[in-house]
Amino acid sequence: MTLLVLLGLVSYYVGTLGTHTEIKKVAEEKVTLPCHHQLGLPEKDTLDIEWLLTDHEGNQKVVITYSSHHVYNNLTEEQKGRVAFASNFLAGDASLQIEPLKPSDEGRYTCKVKNSGRYVWSYVILKVLVRPSKPKCELEGELTEGSDLTLQCESSSGTEPIVYSWQRVQEKRGEDERLPPKSKIDYNHPGRVLLQNLTMSSSGLYQCTAGNEAGKESCVVRVTVRYVQSVGMIAGAVTGMVAGALLIFLLVWLLIRRKDKKRYEEEERPNEIREDAEAPKARLVKPSSSSSGSRSSRSGSSSTRSTANSGSRSQRTPCAEAARRPGLAAHVYGPLGPEARGSEPKKAPHATLTKAENTPSTIPSQSRAFQTV
């Protein structure tokens, strides 16, 4: 009896450990993880299937299950809608299908099938490969003859290891695809290549390829080597253009300044009083009538006083009066001879002076000739 119980327990735990399989697939593709059994044929109503995923950190989660005639495939948020049974799991094929693959799907999968006390386990290690991202090609250095130039190429993402390689692109028939002589690869940074002592023949199109198990991506860059003389000529031309522009600007500024100065002088000239300007010339007015003589007699004295700067003309006026009145002029304005110097002038008789006062004076008419109008 005890033996029969032991045999029953042994038969209850009898199962197949299955095989270990390793699969590599590229991200965004479809993968099928195999799991086969024969436990569902005798009693389908008691069949249970379960897929488990153990990630790199040791965390385990249920991916998909079949139990009590129901399939549960939305158990994880990361794989929701992307996992399903690949075939008729009741007939013995409980393989798991994942589409599209993501890097987070990588890990160790366990397929566990149970029916009527019997178990079947299958183990699959899934590796998700990520294709290198499109690399970025760059240049470091001077593109002149005799200089050194560094070609750089790097992908921002992709499954390691990523292998980089540089080559020239044939643009014309017969061109060499190999790198120029004296080129060196930086083994610490495989995407870097040093081109030493550039020549004109180093010009061309260069291609970098980044590749791994998932695939390859590439980029291109053009290298154009320039003459040193051409660089100097370009610098000289630029300097000349700048100097010419500055000269034109200076000339325009000077012309504007000159025009503004000339306009300012023209506006200020009417307001200027020149100290060395010549005084206005006097006009000689000829007496024409007695009425004009009487008008001149009233203004003669004031006109004579207003022309204080004409001393010589005021001295000639008494002479003209002396010519018309010899009696009075002889005593008042007579020239002093050598005999008469130092003596007092003779007084005119009272009758003479009275007569002179009563006589109509024509002196202003004579002095009017020197009046300033």
Tab-separated table of C-alpha atoms in Angstrom:
chain	number	residue	atom	x	y	z
A	1	MET	CA	0.000	0.000	0.000
A	2	THR	CA	2.772	2.387	0.917
A	3	LEU	CA	4.607	1.458	-2.251
A	4	LEU	CA	1.566	2.247	-4.350
A	5	VAL	CA	1.256	5.677	-2.733
A	6	LEU	CA	4.882	6.390	-3.416
A	7	LEU	CA	4.501	5.305	-7.026
A	8	GLY	CA	1.487	7.601	-7.341
A	9	LEU	CA	3.406	10.558	-5.988
A	10	VAL	CA	6.241	9.885	-8.364
A	11	SER	CA	3.874	9.675	-11.289
A	12	TYR	CA	2.242	12.915	-10.193
A	13	TYR	CA	5.549	14.846	-10.417
A	14	VAL	CA	6.781	13.202	-13.586
A	15	GLY	CA	7.508	15.791	-16.256
A	16	THR	CA	9.911	16.985	-18.993
A	17	LEU	CA	12.455	19.668	-18.343
A	18	GLY	CA	12.656	20.441	-22.060
A	19	THR	CA	15.545	22.215	-23.757
A	20	HIS	CA	17.358	25.540	-23.471
A	21	THR	CA	17.264	27.718	-26.573
A	22	GLU	CA	18.935	31.036	-27.346
A	23	ILE	CA	17.462	33.355	-29.945
A	24	LYS	CA	18.764	36.676	-31.297
A	25	LYS	CA	16.412	39.007	-33.082
A	26	VAL	CA	16.533	42.591	-34.276
A	27	ALA	CA	14.288	45.133	-32.636
A	28	GLU	CA	11.035	45.970	-34.432
A	29	GLU	CA	10.912	42.487	-35.940
A	30	LYS	CA	8.765	39.460	-35.011
A	31	VAL	CA	9.991	36.510	-32.946
A	32	THR	CA	8.504	33.117	-31.989
A	33	LEU	CA	9.677	31.409	-28.811
A	34	PRO	CA	9.182	27.600	-29.103
A	35	CYS	CA	7.306	25.472	-26.543
A	36	HIS	CA	5.841	22.025	-27.418
A	37	HIS	CA	3.995	19.487	-25.253
A	38	GLN	CA	1.668	16.457	-25.436
A	39	LEU	CA	-0.198	17.074	-22.218
A	40	GLY	CA	-3.396	18.471	-23.649
A	41	LEU	CA	-4.541	15.425	-25.598
A	42	PRO	CA	-5.907	13.217	-22.796
A	43	GLU	CA	-7.618	15.818	-20.669
A	44	LYS	CA	-8.005	19.278	-22.260
A	45	ASP	CA	-10.205	20.656	-19.532
A	46	THR	CA	-7.392	20.604	-16.942
A	47	LEU	CA	-4.689	22.101	-19.181
A	48	ASP	CA	-2.791	25.152	-17.856
A	49	ILE	CA	-0.094	27.105	-19.816
A	50	GLU	CA	2.014	29.917	-18.431
A	51	TRP	CA	4.869	32.014	-19.880
A	52	LEU	CA	7.200	33.840	-17.460
A	53	LEU	CA	9.907	36.463	-18.154
A	54	THR	CA	12.962	37.005	-15.937
A	55	ASP	CA	14.828	40.231	-16.820
A	56	HIS	CA	18.498	41.073	-16.293
A	57	GLU	CA	17.807	42.324	-12.772
A	58	GLY	CA	16.205	39.039	-11.705
A	59	ASN	CA	12.644	40.348	-11.650
A	60	GLN	CA	10.024	37.835	-12.836
A	61	LYS	CA	6.628	38.611	-14.340
A	62	VAL	CA	3.855	36.679	-16.105
A	63	VAL	CA	3.603	37.306	-19.851
A	64	ILE	CA	0.610	35.186	-20.947
A	65	THR	CA	-1.480	32.341	-19.495
A	66	TYR	CA	-4.182	29.883	-20.461
A	67	SER	CA	-6.424	28.621	-17.692
A	68	SER	CA	-10.042	27.515	-17.384
A	69	HIS	CA	-10.619	27.846	-21.101
A	70	HIS	CA	-9.485	31.518	-21.120
A	71	VAL	CA	-6.362	33.264	-22.491
A	72	TYR	CA	-4.929	36.208	-20.528
A	73	ASN	CA	-2.439	38.197	-22.602
A	74	ASN	CA	-2.615	41.755	-21.173
A	75	LEU	CA	-0.814	41.055	-17.918
A	76	THR	CA	2.081	43.524	-18.388
A	77	GLU	CA	1.889	47.108	-19.508
A	78	GLU	CA	5.128	46.891	-21.543
A	79	GLN	CA	3.957	43.906	-23.617
A	80	LYS	CA	0.263	44.671	-23.746
A	81	GLY	CA	-1.134	43.906	-27.214
A	82	ARG	CA	2.178	42.496	-28.494
A	83	VAL	CA	2.145	38.901	-27.151
A	84	ALA	CA	0.020	35.928	-28.211
A	85	PHE	CA	0.129	32.121	-28.702
A	86	ALA	CA	1.649	31.387	-32.076
A	87	SER	CA	-0.372	28.238	-32.849
A	88	ASN	CA	-2.945	25.765	-31.502
A	89	PHE	CA	-1.763	25.464	-27.921
A	90	LEU	CA	-4.422	22.812	-27.154
A	91	ALA	CA	-2.902	20.525	-29.795
A	92	GLY	CA	0.552	20.718	-28.252
A	93	ASP	CA	2.168	23.906	-29.636
A	94	ALA	CA	2.289	26.562	-26.905
A	95	SER	CA	4.916	28.718	-28.645
A	96	LEU	CA	4.909	32.447	-27.805
A	97	GLN	CA	4.899	35.166	-30.456
A	98	ILE	CA	6.057	38.752	-29.801
A	99	GLU	CA	5.626	41.517	-32.392
A	100	PRO	CA	7.144	44.062	-32.704
A	101	LEU	CA	10.188	43.414	-30.555
A	102	LYS	CA	11.503	46.021	-28.168
A	103	PRO	CA	14.759	46.121	-26.213
A	104	SER	CA	12.757	45.704	-23.003
A	105	ASP	CA	11.634	42.224	-24.216
A	106	GLU	CA	15.127	40.856	-23.745
A	107	GLY	CA	15.546	38.234	-20.980
A	108	ARG	CA	15.005	34.589	-19.987
A	109	TYR	CA	11.582	33.110	-20.842
A	110	THR	CA	10.093	30.026	-19.176
A	111	CYS	CA	7.237	28.030	-20.699
A	112	LYS	CA	5.393	25.915	-18.103
A	113	VAL	CA	2.650	23.455	-19.162
A	114	LYS	CA	0.632	21.492	-16.576
A	115	ASN	CA	-2.033	18.826	-17.123
A	116	SER	CA	-3.207	15.980	-14.914
A	117	GLY	CA	-0.255	16.270	-12.564
A	118	ARG	CA	2.313	16.346	-15.347
A	119	TYR	CA	4.620	19.300	-16.168
A	120	VAL	CA	6.660	20.405	-19.152
A	121	TRP	CA	9.212	23.250	-18.957
A	122	SER	CA	10.960	25.036	-21.800
A	123	TYR	CA	13.566	27.781	-21.490
A	124	VAL	CA	14.380	30.374	-24.090
A	125	ILE	CA	16.986	33.141	-23.792
A	126	LEU	CA	15.995	36.065	-26.005
A	127	LYS	CA	18.479	38.728	-27.068
A	128	VAL	CA	17.099	41.817	-28.799
A	129	LEU	CA	19.628	43.472	-31.091
A	130	VAL	CA	19.388	47.187	-31.831
A	131	ARG	CA	20.667	48.414	-35.169
A	132	PRO	CA	23.199	51.274	-34.914
A	133	SER	CA	21.643	54.669	-35.304
A	134	LYS	CA	22.725	56.693	-38.305
A	135	PRO	CA	26.219	57.937	-37.439
A	136	LYS	CA	27.267	61.557	-37.608
A	137	CYS	CA	30.344	62.406	-39.679
A	138	GLU	CA	32.500	65.372	-38.643
A	139	LEU	CA	35.834	66.987	-39.559
A	140	GLU	CA	38.469	68.401	-37.208
A	141	GLY	CA	41.445	70.391	-38.479
A	142	GLU	CA	42.402	72.699	-41.346
A	143	LEU	CA	41.620	71.872	-44.953
A	144	THR	CA	44.891	73.251	-46.323
A	145	GLU	CA	47.876	71.568	-47.942
A	146	GLY	CA	50.341	70.119	-45.453
A	147	SER	CA	47.877	70.160	-42.546
A	148	ASP	CA	46.429	67.221	-40.595
A	149	LEU	CA	42.732	66.373	-40.615
A	150	THR	CA	40.705	64.087	-38.333
A	151	LEU	CA	37.599	62.260	-39.549
A	152	GLN	CA	35.093	61.409	-36.804
A	153	CYS	CA	32.127	59.039	-36.895
A	154	GLU	CA	29.874	57.854	-34.054
A	155	SER	CA	26.411	56.313	-33.559
A	156	SER	CA	24.375	57.491	-30.595
A	157	SER	CA	22.645	54.118	-30.029
A	158	GLY	CA	22.962	50.465	-30.948
A	159	THR	CA	23.891	47.100	-29.483
A	160	GLU	CA	27.552	46.811	-28.632
A	161	PRO	CA	30.013	46.144	-30.039
A	162	ILE	CA	29.711	48.591	-32.914
A	163	VAL	CA	32.403	48.396	-35.572
A	164	TYR	CA	33.376	51.541	-37.527
A	165	SER	CA	35.147	51.673	-40.849
A	166	TRP	CA	36.208	54.511	-43.196
A	167	GLN	CA	36.699	54.397	-46.942
A	168	ARG	CA	36.714	56.724	-49.945
A	169	VAL	CA	33.738	56.828	-52.271
A	170	GLN	CA	34.397	56.449	-55.979
A	171	GLU	CA	33.080	59.511	-57.774
A	172	LYS	CA	34.943	58.787	-60.987
A	173	ARG	CA	35.976	55.573	-62.583
A	174	GLY	CA	39.424	54.451	-61.504
A	175	GLU	CA	39.509	56.294	-58.183
A	176	ASP	CA	41.014	54.425	-55.239
A	177	GLU	CA	38.644	53.479	-52.388
A	178	ARG	CA	41.481	53.216	-49.916
A	179	LEU	CA	42.360	56.028	-47.537
A	180	PRO	CA	45.286	58.329	-48.442
A	181	PRO	CA	48.793	57.268	-47.398
A	182	LYS	CA	49.916	58.091	-43.844
A	183	SER	CA	46.383	57.672	-42.516
A	184	LYS	CA	46.147	56.413	-38.938
A	185	ILE	CA	43.237	54.781	-37.076
A	186	ASP	CA	42.669	55.663	-33.429
A	187	TYR	CA	42.120	52.242	-31.819
A	188	ASN	CA	40.899	53.830	-28.591
A	189	HIS	CA	38.176	55.520	-30.654
A	190	PRO	CA	37.570	53.303	-33.680
A	191	GLY	CA	35.449	55.955	-35.363
A	192	ARG	CA	38.410	58.392	-35.646
A	193	VAL	CA	40.869	58.450	-38.522
A	194	LEU	CA	43.796	60.888	-38.856
A	195	LEU	CA	44.778	62.081	-42.333
A	196	GLN	CA	48.330	63.427	-42.194
A	197	ASN	CA	50.037	65.883	-44.541
A	198	LEU	CA	47.054	66.655	-46.754
A	199	THR	CA	47.570	67.093	-50.478
A	200	MET	CA	45.245	68.078	-53.298
A	201	SER	CA	44.774	64.379	-54.080
A	202	SER	CA	43.277	63.938	-50.575
A	203	SER	CA	40.153	65.793	-51.670
A	204	GLY	CA	37.086	63.659	-52.178
A	205	LEU	CA	34.076	62.002	-50.583
A	206	TYR	CA	34.620	59.812	-47.504
A	207	GLN	CA	32.145	57.314	-46.047
A	208	CYS	CA	31.907	55.965	-42.496
A	209	THR	CA	30.011	52.725	-41.792
A	210	ALA	CA	28.838	51.687	-38.321
A	211	GLY	CA	27.748	48.070	-37.985
A	212	ASN	CA	26.860	45.327	-35.509
A	213	GLU	CA	24.959	42.025	-35.555
A	214	ALA	CA	21.703	43.843	-36.251
A	215	GLY	CA	22.814	45.754	-39.325
A	216	LYS	CA	24.731	48.728	-40.667
A	217	GLU	CA	24.287	52.470	-41.075
A	218	SER	CA	26.579	54.963	-42.792
A	219	CYS	CA	27.242	58.658	-43.374
A	220	VAL	CA	29.399	60.606	-45.838
A	221	VAL	CA	31.460	63.788	-45.645
A	222	ARG	CA	33.316	65.751	-48.323
A	223	VAL	CA	36.921	66.836	-47.915
A	224	THR	CA	38.124	69.781	-50.045
A	225	VAL	CA	41.800	70.669	-49.674
A	226	ARG	CA	42.696	74.285	-50.543
A	227	TYR	CA	45.947	75.901	-51.619
A	228	VAL	CA	47.641	78.031	-49.003
A	229	GLN	CA	47.986	80.816	-51.594
A	230	SER	CA	44.292	80.754	-52.318
A	231	VAL	CA	43.582	81.210	-48.630
A	232	GLY	CA	45.842	84.283	-48.592
A	233	MET	CA	44.190	85.678	-51.675
A	234	ILE	CA	40.750	85.226	-50.165
A	235	ALA	CA	41.870	86.931	-46.954
A	236	GLY	CA	43.380	89.790	-48.961
A	237	ALA	CA	40.233	90.192	-51.037
A	238	VAL	CA	38.085	90.320	-47.932
A	239	THR	CA	40.415	92.886	-46.338
A	240	GLY	CA	40.349	94.997	-49.506
A	241	MET	CA	36.579	94.928	-49.646
A	242	VAL	CA	36.333	96.015	-46.024
A	243	ALA	CA	38.863	98.825	-46.564
A	244	GLY	CA	37.023	99.991	-49.697
A	245	ALA	CA	33.727	100.058	-47.866
A	246	LEU	CA	35.277	102.113	-45.055
A	247	LEU	CA	36.820	104.548	-47.569
A	248	ILE	CA	33.494	105.055	-49.346
A	249	PHE	CA	31.801	105.629	-46.024
A	250	LEU	CA	34.466	108.197	-45.058
A	251	LEU	CA	34.105	110.077	-48.353
A	252	VAL	CA	30.336	110.212	-48.043
A	253	TRP	CA	30.663	111.460	-44.474
A	254	LEU	CA	33.112	114.200	-45.497
A	255	LEU	CA	30.839	115.348	-48.328
A	256	ILE	CA	27.874	115.538	-45.970
A	257	ARG	CA	29.923	117.485	-43.427
A	258	ARG	CA	31.137	119.898	-46.069
A	259	LYS	CA	27.646	120.478	-47.384
A	260	ASP	CA	26.294	121.087	-43.864
A	261	LYS	CA	29.122	123.530	-43.110
A	262	LYS	CA	28.521	125.471	-46.339
A	263	ARG	CA	24.795	125.716	-45.625
A	264	TYR	CA	25.515	126.890	-42.076
A	265	GLU	CA	27.858	129.636	-43.353
A	266	GLU	CA	25.258	130.809	-45.856
A	267	GLU	CA	22.656	131.052	-43.119
A	268	GLU	CA	24.932	132.962	-40.706
A	269	ARG	CA	26.491	135.367	-43.232
A	270	PRO	CA	23.658	138.008	-43.219
A	271	ASN	CA	23.956	138.317	-39.435
A	272	GLU	CA	27.685	138.973	-39.356
A	273	ILE	CA	29.112	142.533	-38.734
A	274	ARG	CA	32.577	142.912	-40.130
A	275	GLU	CA	34.833	145.357	-38.287
A	276	ASP	CA	36.971	146.026	-41.348
A	277	ALA	CA	33.989	146.783	-43.631
A	278	GLU	CA	34.203	150.080	-45.543
A	279	ALA	CA	31.820	152.823	-44.438
A	280	PRO	CA	29.056	153.726	-46.893
A	281	LYS	CA	30.102	156.524	-49.320
A	282	ALA	CA	28.453	159.922	-49.074
A	283	ARG	CA	26.424	161.189	-51.995
A	284	LEU	CA	26.914	164.727	-53.155
A	285	VAL	CA	23.548	166.448	-53.491
A	286	LYS	CA	23.496	169.616	-55.570
A	287	PRO	CA	21.241	172.375	-54.215
A	288	SER	CA	18.402	173.058	-56.578
A	289	SER	CA	16.107	175.570	-54.937
A	290	SER	CA	15.732	177.936	-52.044
A	291	SER	CA	13.347	175.562	-50.318
A	292	SER	CA	15.920	172.847	-50.287
A	293	GLY	CA	18.474	175.352	-48.936
A	294	SER	CA	16.288	176.305	-46.021
A	295	ARG	CA	15.654	172.594	-45.270
A	296	SER	CA	19.354	171.971	-45.436
A	297	SER	CA	20.096	174.872	-43.091
A	298	ARG	CA	17.992	173.211	-40.378
A	299	SER	CA	19.731	169.860	-40.736
A	300	GLY	CA	23.232	171.161	-41.567
A	301	SER	CA	24.441	171.567	-38.032
A	302	SER	CA	23.259	168.061	-36.996
A	303	SER	CA	24.698	166.501	-40.129
A	304	THR	CA	28.020	168.150	-39.524
A	305	ARG	CA	28.106	166.819	-35.957
A	306	SER	CA	27.084	163.282	-36.999
A	307	THR	CA	30.079	162.902	-39.275
A	308	ALA	CA	32.704	163.155	-36.565
A	309	ASN	CA	34.969	160.698	-38.378
A	310	SER	CA	35.239	163.134	-41.392
A	311	GLY	CA	37.653	165.668	-39.860
A	312	SER	CA	39.238	166.705	-43.060
A	313	ARG	CA	35.905	167.578	-44.680
A	314	SER	CA	34.844	169.677	-41.670
A	315	GLN	CA	38.043	171.681	-42.020
A	316	ARG	CA	37.268	172.474	-45.674
A	317	THR	CA	33.808	173.819	-44.776
A	318	PRO	CA	35.111	177.048	-43.096
A	319	CYS	CA	37.266	177.673	-46.127
A	320	ALA	CA	34.220	177.641	-48.358
A	321	GLU	CA	32.437	180.017	-45.990
A	322	ALA	CA	35.442	182.318	-46.026
A	323	ALA	CA	35.281	182.446	-49.799
A	324	ARG	CA	31.705	183.854	-49.702
A	325	ARG	CA	32.171	186.085	-46.583
A	326	PRO	CA	35.613	187.519	-46.807
A	327	GLY	CA	35.065	190.041	-44.011
A	328	LEU	CA	34.065	187.590	-41.353
A	329	ALA	CA	36.290	184.780	-42.535
A	330	ALA	CA	39.351	187.030	-42.536
A	331	HIS	CA	39.053	187.632	-38.861
A	332	VAL	CA	37.785	184.146	-37.739
A	333	TYR	CA	39.365	181.624	-40.087
A	334	GLY	CA	42.324	183.524	-41.486
A	335	PRO	CA	45.474	181.493	-41.762
A	336	LEU	CA	48.189	182.294	-39.306
A	337	GLY	CA	51.309	183.582	-40.884
A	338	PRO	CA	54.719	183.681	-39.368
A	339	GLU	CA	54.116	187.286	-38.276
A	340	ALA	CA	50.845	186.636	-36.557
A	341	ARG	CA	51.876	183.628	-34.522
A	342	GLY	CA	51.641	184.150	-30.831
A	343	SER	CA	49.375	187.252	-31.090
A	344	GLU	CA	45.652	187.377	-30.296
A	345	PRO	CA	43.207	187.737	-33.165
A	346	LYS	CA	41.682	191.147	-33.758
A	347	LYS	CA	38.093	191.620	-32.646
A	348	ALA	CA	35.572	192.493	-35.310
A	349	PRO	CA	33.555	195.672	-34.925
A	350	HIS	CA	30.149	195.333	-33.360
A	351	ALA	CA	28.416	196.666	-36.416
A	352	THR	CA	30.030	194.078	-38.587
A	353	LEU	CA	28.916	191.238	-36.334
A	354	THR	CA	25.393	192.612	-36.167
A	355	LYS	CA	25.236	192.811	-39.917
A	356	ALA	CA	26.490	189.321	-40.194
A	357	GLU	CA	23.824	188.056	-37.878
A	358	ASN	CA	21.050	189.827	-39.782
A	359	THR	CA	22.293	188.696	-43.167
A	360	PRO	CA	20.587	185.488	-44.387
A	361	SER	CA	23.075	182.721	-43.958
A	362	THR	CA	24.026	180.604	-46.897
A	363	ILE	CA	26.610	178.670	-45.004
A	364	PRO	CA	24.472	175.555	-44.646
A	365	SER	CA	23.995	175.519	-48.390
A	366	GLN	CA	27.733	175.387	-48.809
A	367	SER	CA	28.235	172.778	-46.075
A	368	ARG	CA	25.406	170.673	-47.499
A	369	ALA	CA	27.759	169.530	-50.175
A	370	PHE	CA	29.538	167.508	-47.525
A	371	GLN	CA	26.432	166.160	-45.828
A	372	THR	CA	26.195	162.440	-45.550
A	373	VAL	CA	22.930	161.163	-46.897
